[in-house]
Tab-separated table of C-alpha atoms in Angstrom:
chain	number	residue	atom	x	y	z
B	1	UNK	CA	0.000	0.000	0.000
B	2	UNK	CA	2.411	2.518	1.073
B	3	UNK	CA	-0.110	4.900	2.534
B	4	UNK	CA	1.076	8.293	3.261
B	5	UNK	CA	-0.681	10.370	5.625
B	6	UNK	CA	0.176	13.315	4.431
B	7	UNK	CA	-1.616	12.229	0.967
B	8	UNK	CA	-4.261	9.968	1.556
B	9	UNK	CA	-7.055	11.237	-0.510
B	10	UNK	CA	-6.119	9.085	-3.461
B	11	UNK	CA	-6.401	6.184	-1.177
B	12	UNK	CA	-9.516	7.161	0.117
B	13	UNK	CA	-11.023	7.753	-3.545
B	14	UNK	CA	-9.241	3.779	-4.699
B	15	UNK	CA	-11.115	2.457	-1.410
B	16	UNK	CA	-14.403	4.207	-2.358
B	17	UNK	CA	-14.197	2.596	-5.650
B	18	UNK	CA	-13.387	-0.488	-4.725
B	19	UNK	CA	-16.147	-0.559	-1.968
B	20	UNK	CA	-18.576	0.050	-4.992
B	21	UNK	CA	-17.762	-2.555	-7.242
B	22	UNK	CA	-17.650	-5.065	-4.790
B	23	UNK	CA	-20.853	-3.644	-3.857
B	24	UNK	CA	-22.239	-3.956	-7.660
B	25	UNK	CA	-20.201	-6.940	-8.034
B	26	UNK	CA	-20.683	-8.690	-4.928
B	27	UNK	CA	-24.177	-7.288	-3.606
B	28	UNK	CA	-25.540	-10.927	-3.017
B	29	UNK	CA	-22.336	-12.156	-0.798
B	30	UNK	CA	-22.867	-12.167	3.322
B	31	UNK	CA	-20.382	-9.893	4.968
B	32	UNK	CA	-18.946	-13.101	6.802
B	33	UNK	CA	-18.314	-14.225	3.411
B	34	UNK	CA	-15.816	-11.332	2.306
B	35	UNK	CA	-12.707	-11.146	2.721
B	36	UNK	CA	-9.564	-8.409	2.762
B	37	UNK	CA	-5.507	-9.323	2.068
B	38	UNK	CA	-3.641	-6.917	2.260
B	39	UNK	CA	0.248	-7.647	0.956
B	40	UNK	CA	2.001	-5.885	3.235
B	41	UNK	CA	4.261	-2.417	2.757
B	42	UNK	CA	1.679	-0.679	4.895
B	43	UNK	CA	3.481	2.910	4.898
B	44	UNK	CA	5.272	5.203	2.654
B	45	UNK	CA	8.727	5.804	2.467
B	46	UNK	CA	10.346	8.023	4.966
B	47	UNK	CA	7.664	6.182	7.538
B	48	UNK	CA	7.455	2.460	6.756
B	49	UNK	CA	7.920	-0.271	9.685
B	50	UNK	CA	6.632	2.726	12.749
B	51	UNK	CA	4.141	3.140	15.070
B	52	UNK	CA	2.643	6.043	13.039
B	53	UNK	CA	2.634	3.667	9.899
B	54	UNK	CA	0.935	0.924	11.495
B	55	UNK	CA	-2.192	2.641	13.206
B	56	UNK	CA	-2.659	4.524	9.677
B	57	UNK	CA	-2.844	1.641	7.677
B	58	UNK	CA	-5.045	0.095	10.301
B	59	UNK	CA	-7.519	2.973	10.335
B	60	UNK	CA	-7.544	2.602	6.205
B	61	UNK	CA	-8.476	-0.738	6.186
B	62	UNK	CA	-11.265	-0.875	8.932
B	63	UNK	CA	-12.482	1.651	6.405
B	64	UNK	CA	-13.499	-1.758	4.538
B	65	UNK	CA	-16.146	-2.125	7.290
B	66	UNK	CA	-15.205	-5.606	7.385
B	67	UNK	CA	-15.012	-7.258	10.607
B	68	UNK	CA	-11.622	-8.170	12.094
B	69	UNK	CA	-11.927	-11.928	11.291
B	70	UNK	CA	-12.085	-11.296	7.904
B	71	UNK	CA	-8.716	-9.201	7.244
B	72	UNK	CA	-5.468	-10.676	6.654
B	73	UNK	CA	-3.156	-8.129	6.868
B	74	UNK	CA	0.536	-9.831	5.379
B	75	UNK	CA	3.969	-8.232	6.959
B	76	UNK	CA	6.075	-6.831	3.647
B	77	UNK	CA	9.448	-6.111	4.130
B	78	UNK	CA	9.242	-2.699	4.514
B	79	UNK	CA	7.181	-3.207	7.380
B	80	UNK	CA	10.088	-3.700	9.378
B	81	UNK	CA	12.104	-0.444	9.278
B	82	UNK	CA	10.824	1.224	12.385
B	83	UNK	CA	14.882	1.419	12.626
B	84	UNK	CA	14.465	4.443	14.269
B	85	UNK	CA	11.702	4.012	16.550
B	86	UNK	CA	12.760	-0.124	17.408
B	87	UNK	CA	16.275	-1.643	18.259
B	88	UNK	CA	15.622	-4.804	16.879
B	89	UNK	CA	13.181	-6.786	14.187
B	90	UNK	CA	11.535	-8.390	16.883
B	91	UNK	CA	10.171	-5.084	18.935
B	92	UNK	CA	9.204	-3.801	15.587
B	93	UNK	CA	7.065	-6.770	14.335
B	94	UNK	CA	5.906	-7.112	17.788
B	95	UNK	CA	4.627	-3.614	17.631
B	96	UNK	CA	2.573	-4.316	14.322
B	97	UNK	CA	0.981	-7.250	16.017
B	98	UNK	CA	0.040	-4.985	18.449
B	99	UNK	CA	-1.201	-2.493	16.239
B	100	UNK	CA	-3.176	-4.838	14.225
B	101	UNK	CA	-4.197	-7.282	17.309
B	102	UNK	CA	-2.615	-10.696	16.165
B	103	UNK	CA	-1.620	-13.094	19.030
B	104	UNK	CA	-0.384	-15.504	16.591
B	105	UNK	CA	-1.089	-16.565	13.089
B	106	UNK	CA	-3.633	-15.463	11.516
């Protein structure tokens, strides 16, 4: 995804979009039936792999209105360079568990 925060309307008008063709497209389908992946690289460059990063892209895609159970949110590679905010890979992927509330896998 890369989201920015400091530019998210575009992402706001792709998830609008998308939200309506599914909707056109996918009317007929219960809610428990739908599902969201998301392919990790939550945040943009300059943020990726932080705190900041995390609770963005988890405020964008509860903007799905899917419930939790139905999100699978992968961990990219750039997901992990909170180098700033975390001393090691561990606190950082810790801290997007956290963010996304996963006690194991999903």
């Amino acid at each position: 995804l890369h989201l920015n925060p400091g530019e998210m309307t575009p992402f706001y008008k792709a998830r609008d979009e998308i939200k309506a063709l599914l909707d056109t497209q996918c009317g007929d389908v219960p809610d428990d039936r739908k599902f969201l992946v998301s392919l990790g690289d939550l945040g943009a460059y300059g943020i990726a792999g932080t705190t900041e990063s995390f609770e963005n892209a988890k405020n964008y895609l509860e903007g799905y209105g899917l419930p939790k159970r139905n999100m699978r949110i992968v961990t990219g590679n750039h997901d992990l360079e909170g180098m700033e905010e975390f001393k090691t890979d561990e606190e950082n992927f810790q801290a997007w568990r956290n963010a996304f509330d996963v006690d194991g896998e999903q």
